[in-house]
mmCIF file of C-alpha atoms in Angstrom:
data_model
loop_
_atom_site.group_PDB
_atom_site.id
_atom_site.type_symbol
_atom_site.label_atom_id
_atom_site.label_comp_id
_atom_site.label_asym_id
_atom_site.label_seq_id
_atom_site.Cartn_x
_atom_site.Cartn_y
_atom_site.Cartn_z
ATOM 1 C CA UNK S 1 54.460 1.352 -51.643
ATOM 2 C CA UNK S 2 52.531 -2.130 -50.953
ATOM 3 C CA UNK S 3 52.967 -5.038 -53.262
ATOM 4 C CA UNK S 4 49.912 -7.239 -54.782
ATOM 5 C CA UNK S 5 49.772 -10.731 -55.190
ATOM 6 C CA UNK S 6 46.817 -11.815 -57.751
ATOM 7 C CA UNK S 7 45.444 -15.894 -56.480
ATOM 8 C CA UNK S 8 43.106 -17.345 -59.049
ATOM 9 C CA UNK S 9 42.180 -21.094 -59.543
ATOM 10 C CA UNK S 10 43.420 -20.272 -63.408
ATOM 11 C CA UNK S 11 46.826 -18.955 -64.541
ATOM 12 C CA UNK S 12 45.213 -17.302 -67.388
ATOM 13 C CA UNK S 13 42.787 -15.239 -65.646
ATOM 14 C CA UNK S 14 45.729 -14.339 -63.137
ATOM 15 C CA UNK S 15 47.816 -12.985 -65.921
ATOM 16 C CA UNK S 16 45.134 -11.450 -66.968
ATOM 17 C CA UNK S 17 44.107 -9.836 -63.749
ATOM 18 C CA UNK S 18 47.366 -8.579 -63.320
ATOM 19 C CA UNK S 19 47.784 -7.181 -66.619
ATOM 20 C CA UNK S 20 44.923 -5.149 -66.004
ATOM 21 C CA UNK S 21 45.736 -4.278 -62.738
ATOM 22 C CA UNK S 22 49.579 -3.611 -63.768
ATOM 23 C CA UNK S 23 48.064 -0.910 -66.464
ATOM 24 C CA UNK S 24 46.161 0.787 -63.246
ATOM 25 C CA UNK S 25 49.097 1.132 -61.570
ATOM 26 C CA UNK S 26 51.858 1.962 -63.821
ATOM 27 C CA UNK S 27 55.357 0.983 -63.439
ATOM 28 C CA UNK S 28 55.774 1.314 -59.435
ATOM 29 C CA UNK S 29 53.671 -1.264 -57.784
ATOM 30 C CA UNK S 30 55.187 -5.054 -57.770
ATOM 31 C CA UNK S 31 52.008 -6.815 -58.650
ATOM 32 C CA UNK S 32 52.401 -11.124 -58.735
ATOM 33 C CA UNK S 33 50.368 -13.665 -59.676
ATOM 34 C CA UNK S 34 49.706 -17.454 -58.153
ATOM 35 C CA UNK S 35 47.459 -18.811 -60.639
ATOM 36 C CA UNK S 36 46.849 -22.709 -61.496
ATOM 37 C CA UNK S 37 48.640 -25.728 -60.220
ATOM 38 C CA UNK S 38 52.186 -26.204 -60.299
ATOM 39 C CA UNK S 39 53.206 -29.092 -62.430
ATOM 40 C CA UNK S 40 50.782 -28.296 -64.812
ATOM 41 C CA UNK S 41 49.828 -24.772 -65.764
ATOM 42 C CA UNK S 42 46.665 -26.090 -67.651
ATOM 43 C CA UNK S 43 45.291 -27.348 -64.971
ATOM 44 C CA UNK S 44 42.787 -25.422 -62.436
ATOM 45 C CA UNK S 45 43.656 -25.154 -59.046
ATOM 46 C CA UNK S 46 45.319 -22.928 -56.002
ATOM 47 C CA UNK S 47 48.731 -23.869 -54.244
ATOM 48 C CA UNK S 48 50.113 -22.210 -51.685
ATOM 49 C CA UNK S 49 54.023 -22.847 -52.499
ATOM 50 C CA UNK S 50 52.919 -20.708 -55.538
ATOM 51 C CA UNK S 51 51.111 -18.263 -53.867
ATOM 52 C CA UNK S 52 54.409 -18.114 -51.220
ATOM 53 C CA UNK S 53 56.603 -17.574 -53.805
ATOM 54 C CA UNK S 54 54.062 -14.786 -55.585
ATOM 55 C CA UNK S 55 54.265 -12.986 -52.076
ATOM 56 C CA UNK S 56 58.008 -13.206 -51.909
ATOM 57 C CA UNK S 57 58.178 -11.801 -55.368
ATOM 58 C CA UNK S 58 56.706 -8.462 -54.128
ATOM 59 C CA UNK S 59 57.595 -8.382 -50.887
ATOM 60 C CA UNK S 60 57.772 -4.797 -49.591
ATOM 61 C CA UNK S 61 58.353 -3.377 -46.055
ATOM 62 C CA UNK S 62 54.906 -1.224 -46.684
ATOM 63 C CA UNK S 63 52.881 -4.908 -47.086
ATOM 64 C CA UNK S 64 51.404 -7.235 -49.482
ATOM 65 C CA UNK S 65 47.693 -7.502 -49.990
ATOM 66 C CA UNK S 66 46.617 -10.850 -51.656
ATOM 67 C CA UNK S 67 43.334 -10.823 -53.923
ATOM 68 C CA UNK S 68 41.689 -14.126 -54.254
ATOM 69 C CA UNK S 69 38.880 -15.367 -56.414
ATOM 70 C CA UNK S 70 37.008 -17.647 -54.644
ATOM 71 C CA UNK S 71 36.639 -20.985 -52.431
ATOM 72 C CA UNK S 72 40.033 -22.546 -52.580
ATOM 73 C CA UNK S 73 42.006 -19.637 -53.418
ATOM 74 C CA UNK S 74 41.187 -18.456 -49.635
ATOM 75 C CA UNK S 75 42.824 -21.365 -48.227
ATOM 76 C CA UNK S 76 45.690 -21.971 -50.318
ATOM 77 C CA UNK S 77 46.549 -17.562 -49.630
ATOM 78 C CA UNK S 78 45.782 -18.517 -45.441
ATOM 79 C CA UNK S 79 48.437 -21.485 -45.420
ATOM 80 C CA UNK S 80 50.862 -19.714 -47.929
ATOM 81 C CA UNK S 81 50.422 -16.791 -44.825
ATOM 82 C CA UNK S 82 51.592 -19.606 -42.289
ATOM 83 C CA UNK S 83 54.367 -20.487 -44.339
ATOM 84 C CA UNK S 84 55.584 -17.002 -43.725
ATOM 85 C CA UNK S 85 58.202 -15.661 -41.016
ATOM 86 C CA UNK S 86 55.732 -13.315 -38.338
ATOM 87 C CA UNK S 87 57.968 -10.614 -39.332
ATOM 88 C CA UNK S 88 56.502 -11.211 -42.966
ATOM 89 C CA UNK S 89 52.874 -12.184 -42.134
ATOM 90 C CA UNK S 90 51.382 -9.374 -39.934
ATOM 91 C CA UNK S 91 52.446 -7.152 -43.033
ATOM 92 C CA UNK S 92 50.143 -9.108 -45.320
ATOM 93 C CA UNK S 93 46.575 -9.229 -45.844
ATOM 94 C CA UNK S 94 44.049 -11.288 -46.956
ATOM 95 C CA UNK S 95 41.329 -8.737 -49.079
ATOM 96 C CA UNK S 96 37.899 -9.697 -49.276
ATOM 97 C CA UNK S 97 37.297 -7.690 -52.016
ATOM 98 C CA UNK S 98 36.303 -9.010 -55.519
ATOM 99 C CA UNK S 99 38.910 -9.935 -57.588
ATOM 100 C CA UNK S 100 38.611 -8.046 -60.984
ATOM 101 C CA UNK S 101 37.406 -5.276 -59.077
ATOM 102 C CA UNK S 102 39.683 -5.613 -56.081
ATOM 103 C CA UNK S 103 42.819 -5.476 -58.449
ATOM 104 C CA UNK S 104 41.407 -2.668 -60.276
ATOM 105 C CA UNK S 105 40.445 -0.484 -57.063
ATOM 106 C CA UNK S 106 43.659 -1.498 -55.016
ATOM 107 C CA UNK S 107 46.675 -1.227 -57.831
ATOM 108 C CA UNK S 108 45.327 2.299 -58.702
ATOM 109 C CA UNK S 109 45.432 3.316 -54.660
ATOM 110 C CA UNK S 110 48.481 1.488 -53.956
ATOM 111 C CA UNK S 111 50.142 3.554 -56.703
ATOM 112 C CA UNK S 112 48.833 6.681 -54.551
ATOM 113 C CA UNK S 113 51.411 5.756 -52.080
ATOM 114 C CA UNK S 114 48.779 4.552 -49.914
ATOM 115 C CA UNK S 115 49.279 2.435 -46.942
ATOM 116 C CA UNK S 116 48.115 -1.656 -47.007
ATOM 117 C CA UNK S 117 44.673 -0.624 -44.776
ATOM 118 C CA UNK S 118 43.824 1.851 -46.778
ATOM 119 C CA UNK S 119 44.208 0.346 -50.109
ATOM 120 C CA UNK S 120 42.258 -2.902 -48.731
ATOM 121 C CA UNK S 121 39.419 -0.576 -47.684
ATOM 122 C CA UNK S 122 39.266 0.928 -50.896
ATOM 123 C CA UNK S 123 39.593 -2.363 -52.513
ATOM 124 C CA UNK S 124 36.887 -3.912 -50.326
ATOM 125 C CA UNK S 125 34.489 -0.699 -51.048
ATOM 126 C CA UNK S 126 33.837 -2.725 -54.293
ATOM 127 C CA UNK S 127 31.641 -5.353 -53.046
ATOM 128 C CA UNK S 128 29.220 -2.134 -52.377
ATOM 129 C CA UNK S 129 29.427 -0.585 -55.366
ATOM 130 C CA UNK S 130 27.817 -1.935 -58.600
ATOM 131 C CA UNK S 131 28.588 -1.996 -61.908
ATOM 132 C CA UNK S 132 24.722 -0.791 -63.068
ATOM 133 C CA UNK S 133 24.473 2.393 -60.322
ATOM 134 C CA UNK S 134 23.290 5.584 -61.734
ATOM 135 C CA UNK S 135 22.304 4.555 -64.868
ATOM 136 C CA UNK S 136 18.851 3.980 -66.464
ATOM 137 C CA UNK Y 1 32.465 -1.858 -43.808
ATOM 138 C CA UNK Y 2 31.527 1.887 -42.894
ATOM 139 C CA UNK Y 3 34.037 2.718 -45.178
ATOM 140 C CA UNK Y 4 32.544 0.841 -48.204
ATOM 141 C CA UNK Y 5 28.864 2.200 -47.415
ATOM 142 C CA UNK Y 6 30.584 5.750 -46.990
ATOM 143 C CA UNK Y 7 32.008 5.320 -50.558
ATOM 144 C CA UNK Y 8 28.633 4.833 -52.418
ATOM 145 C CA UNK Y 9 26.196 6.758 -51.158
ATOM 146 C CA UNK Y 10 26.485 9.667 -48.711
ATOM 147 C CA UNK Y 11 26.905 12.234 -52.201
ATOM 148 C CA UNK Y 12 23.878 12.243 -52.697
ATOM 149 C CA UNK Y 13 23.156 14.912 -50.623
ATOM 150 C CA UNK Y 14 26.169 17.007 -50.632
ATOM 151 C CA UNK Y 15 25.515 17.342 -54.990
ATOM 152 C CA UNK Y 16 22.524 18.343 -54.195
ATOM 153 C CA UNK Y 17 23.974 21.380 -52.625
ATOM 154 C CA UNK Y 18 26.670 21.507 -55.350
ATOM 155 C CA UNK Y 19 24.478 21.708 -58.115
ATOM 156 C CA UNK Y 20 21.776 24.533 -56.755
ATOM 157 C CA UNK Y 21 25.197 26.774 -56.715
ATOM 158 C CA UNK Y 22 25.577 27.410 -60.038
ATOM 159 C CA UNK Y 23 21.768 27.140 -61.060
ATOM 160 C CA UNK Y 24 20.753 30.032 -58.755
ATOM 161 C CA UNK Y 25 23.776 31.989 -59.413
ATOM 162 C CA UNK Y 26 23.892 32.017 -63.654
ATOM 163 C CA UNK Y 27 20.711 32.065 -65.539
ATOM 164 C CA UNK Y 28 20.255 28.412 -66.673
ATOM 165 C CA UNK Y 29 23.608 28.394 -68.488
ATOM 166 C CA UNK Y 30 25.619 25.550 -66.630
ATOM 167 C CA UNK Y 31 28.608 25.872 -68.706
ATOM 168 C CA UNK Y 32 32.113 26.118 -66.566
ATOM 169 C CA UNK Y 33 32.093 29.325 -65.008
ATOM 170 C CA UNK Y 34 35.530 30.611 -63.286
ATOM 171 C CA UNK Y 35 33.155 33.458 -62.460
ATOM 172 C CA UNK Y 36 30.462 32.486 -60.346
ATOM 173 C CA UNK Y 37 33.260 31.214 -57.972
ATOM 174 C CA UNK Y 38 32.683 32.948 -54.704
ATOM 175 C CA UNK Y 39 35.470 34.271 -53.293
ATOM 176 C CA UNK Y 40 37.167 32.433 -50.415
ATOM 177 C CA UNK Y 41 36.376 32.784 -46.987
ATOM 178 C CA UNK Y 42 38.839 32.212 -44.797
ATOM 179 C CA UNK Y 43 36.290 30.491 -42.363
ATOM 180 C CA UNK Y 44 36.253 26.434 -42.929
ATOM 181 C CA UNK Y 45 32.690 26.348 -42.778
ATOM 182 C CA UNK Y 46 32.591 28.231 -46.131
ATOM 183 C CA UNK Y 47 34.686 26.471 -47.989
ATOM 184 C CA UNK Y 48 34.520 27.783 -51.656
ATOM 185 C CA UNK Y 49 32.839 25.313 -54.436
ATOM 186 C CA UNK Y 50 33.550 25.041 -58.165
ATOM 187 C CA UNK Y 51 31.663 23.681 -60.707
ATOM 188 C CA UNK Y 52 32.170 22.850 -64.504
ATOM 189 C CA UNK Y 53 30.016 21.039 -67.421
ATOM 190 C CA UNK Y 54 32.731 18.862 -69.145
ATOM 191 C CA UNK Y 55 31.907 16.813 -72.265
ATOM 192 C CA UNK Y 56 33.744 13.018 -73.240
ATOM 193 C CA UNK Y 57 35.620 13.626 -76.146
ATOM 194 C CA UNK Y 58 37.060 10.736 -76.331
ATOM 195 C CA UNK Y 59 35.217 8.027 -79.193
ATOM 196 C CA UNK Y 60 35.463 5.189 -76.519
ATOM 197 C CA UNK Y 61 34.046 7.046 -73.812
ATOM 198 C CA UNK Y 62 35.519 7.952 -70.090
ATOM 199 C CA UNK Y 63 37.392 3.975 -69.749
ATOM 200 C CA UNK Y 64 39.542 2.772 -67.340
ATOM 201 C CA UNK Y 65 42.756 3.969 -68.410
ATOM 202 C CA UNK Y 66 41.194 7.738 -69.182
ATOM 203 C CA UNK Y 67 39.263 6.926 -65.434
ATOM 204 C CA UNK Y 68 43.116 6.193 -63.800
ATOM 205 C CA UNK Y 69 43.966 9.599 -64.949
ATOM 206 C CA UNK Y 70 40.962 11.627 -63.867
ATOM 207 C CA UNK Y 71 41.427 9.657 -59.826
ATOM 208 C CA UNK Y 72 45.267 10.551 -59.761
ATOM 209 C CA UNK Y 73 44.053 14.308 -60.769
ATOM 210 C CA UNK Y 74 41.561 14.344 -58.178
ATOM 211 C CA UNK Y 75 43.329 12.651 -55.800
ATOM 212 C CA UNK Y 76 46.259 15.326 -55.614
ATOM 213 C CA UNK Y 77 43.531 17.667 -53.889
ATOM 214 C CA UNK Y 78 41.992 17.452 -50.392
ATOM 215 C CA UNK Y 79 38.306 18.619 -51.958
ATOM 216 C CA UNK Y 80 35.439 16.953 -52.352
ATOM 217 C CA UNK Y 81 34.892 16.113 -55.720
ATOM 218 C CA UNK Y 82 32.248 14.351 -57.535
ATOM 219 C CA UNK Y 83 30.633 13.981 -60.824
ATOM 220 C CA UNK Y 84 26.937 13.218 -62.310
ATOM 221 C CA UNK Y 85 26.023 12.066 -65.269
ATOM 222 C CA UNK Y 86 23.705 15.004 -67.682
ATOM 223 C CA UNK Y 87 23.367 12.896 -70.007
ATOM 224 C CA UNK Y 88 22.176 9.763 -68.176
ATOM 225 C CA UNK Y 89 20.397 12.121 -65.641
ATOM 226 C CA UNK Y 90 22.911 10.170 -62.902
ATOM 227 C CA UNK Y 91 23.337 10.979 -59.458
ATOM 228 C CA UNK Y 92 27.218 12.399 -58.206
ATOM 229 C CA UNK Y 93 29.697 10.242 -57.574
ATOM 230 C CA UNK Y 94 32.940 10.243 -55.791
ATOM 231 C CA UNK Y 95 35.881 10.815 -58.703
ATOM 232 C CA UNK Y 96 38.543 9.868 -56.293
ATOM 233 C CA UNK Y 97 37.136 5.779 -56.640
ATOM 234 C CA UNK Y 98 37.296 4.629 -59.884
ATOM 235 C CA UNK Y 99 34.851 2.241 -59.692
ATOM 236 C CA UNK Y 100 32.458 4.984 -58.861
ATOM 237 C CA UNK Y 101 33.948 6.714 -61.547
ATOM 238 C CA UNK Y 102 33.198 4.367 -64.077
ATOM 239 C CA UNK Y 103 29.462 3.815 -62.963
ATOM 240 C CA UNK Y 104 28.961 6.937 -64.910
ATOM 241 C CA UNK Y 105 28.873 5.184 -68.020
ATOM 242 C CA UNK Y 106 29.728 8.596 -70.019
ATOM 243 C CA UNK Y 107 29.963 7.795 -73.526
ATOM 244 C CA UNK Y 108 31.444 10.436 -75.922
ATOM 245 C CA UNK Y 109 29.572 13.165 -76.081
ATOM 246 C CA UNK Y 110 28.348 12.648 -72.990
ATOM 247 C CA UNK Y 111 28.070 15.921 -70.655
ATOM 248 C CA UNK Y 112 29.712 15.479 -66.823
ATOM 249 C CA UNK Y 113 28.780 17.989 -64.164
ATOM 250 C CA UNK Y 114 32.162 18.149 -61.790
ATOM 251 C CA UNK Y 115 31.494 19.704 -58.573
ATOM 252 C CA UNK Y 116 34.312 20.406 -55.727
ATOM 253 C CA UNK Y 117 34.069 22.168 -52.785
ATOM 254 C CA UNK Y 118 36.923 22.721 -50.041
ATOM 255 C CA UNK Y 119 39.743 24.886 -50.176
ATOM 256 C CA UNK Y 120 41.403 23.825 -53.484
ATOM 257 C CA UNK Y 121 38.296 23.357 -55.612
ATOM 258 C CA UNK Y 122 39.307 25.770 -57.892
ATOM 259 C CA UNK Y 123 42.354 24.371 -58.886
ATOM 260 C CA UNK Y 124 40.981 20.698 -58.633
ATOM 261 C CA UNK Y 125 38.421 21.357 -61.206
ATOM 262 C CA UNK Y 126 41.036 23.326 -63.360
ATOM 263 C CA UNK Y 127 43.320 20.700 -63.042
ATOM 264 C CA UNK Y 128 40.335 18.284 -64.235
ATOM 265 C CA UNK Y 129 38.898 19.884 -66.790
ATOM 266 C CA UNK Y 130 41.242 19.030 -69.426
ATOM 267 C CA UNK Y 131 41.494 15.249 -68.732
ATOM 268 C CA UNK Y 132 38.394 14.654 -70.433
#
């Protein structure tokens, strides 16, 4: 079962990301969170030590898949990736999918038992599908 | 991004074929009907389909957590499932994504047409029918 690391520029919308995602996936799925800057959790930003540590938290044989929200998050998750041994790296992936979404979408699949591709597909099916379909 | 485009839209046509089914075969009642299940052929190309009218019971509508439920249900079977929207006049959508899922917008006391077809239907829309 893949792990999930949650990167947002704030630690409170992390937590809160990954309480939301947590309740999608019950009790199985490691889900971290890299959120804020390190010295001072008030403060808005992305580091990659943090994010490095978020991926070691969860790391699983089966993969990590990192959500991001946007801009910085990106780069900070790429050179937390670098950071990693290659054994460790080509089993995570960057998702482009949105984050709320994203979390949503992939905790619930990676509770399936689903493998990392998968779940990132599924994840990254969210940028197509919109909130206001089918109604009216 | 096949995969994403593949997840939206292609129902469209196969509820179509889902929901002529039970019209033609029961006289404008479009209630769940174990009945008007066709028995199985064992040729693929006829797989059977299943349909059932479900209502939200629950005050705060189909939600996220009651959503998680009805894709770990639907997941556990290799049919094709997907739901509209009676009350919103909605088109099907997949019930194994929940973000699809959740497009529905189904209050309580809104009515869901489920529609499977493929070689469990039956017991994937048994299986479903309580969960909501």
């Amino acid at each position: 079962m893949i792990g999930l690391v949650i990167v947002s520029h704030s630690a409170k919308l992390a937590e809160g990301v990954r309480e939301l995602a947590a309740q999608m996936a019950g009790d199985e799925v490691g889900i971290s969170q890299a959120g804020g800057l390190p010295d001072d959790a008030q403060a808005l930003g992305t580091d990659a030590f943090k994010i490095l540590s978020a991926i070691e938290e969860v790391w699983c044989e089966d993969g990590v898949l990192l959500l991001m929200d946007v801009g910085s998050s990106v780069m900070s998750a790429e050179i937390a990736l670098e950071m990693l041994p290659e054994q460790q790296r080509r089993r995570c992936k960057l998702s482009n999918a949105p984050l709320v979404e994203g979390a949503i979408v992939a905790a619930l699949h990676a509770s399936l038992g689903e493998p990392l591709q998968t779940v990132n597909a599924v994840a990254e099916a969210a940028l197509s599908t919109p909130k206001l379909a089918n109604t009216g | 991004m096949e995969n994403c485009q593949s997840q939206t839209f292609p129902q469209k046509e196969s509820l179509e074929e889902h929901e002529r089914r039970p019209q033609s075969g029961e006289s404008g009642n479009a209630r769940p009907c174990p009945s008007d299940s066709q028995p199985a052929p064992a040729n693929n190309s006829h797989q059977p389909a299943q349909s059932a009218v479900v209502t939200i019971t629950d005050p705060r509508g189909l939600h996220l957590r009651s959503g998680r439920d009805v894709v770990r249900t639907a997941s556990r079977f290799q049919a094709r499932i997907t739901a509209a929207n009676l009350s919103r006049n909605s088109s099907a959508v997949d019930i194994k994504s929940i973000l699809q899922l959740v497009q529905l917008q189904a209050r309580q006391g809104h009515e869901l047409q489920l529609a499977a077809s493929g070689p469990d239907a039956e017991a994937a829309i048994e299986a479903l029918r309580s969960l909501f």
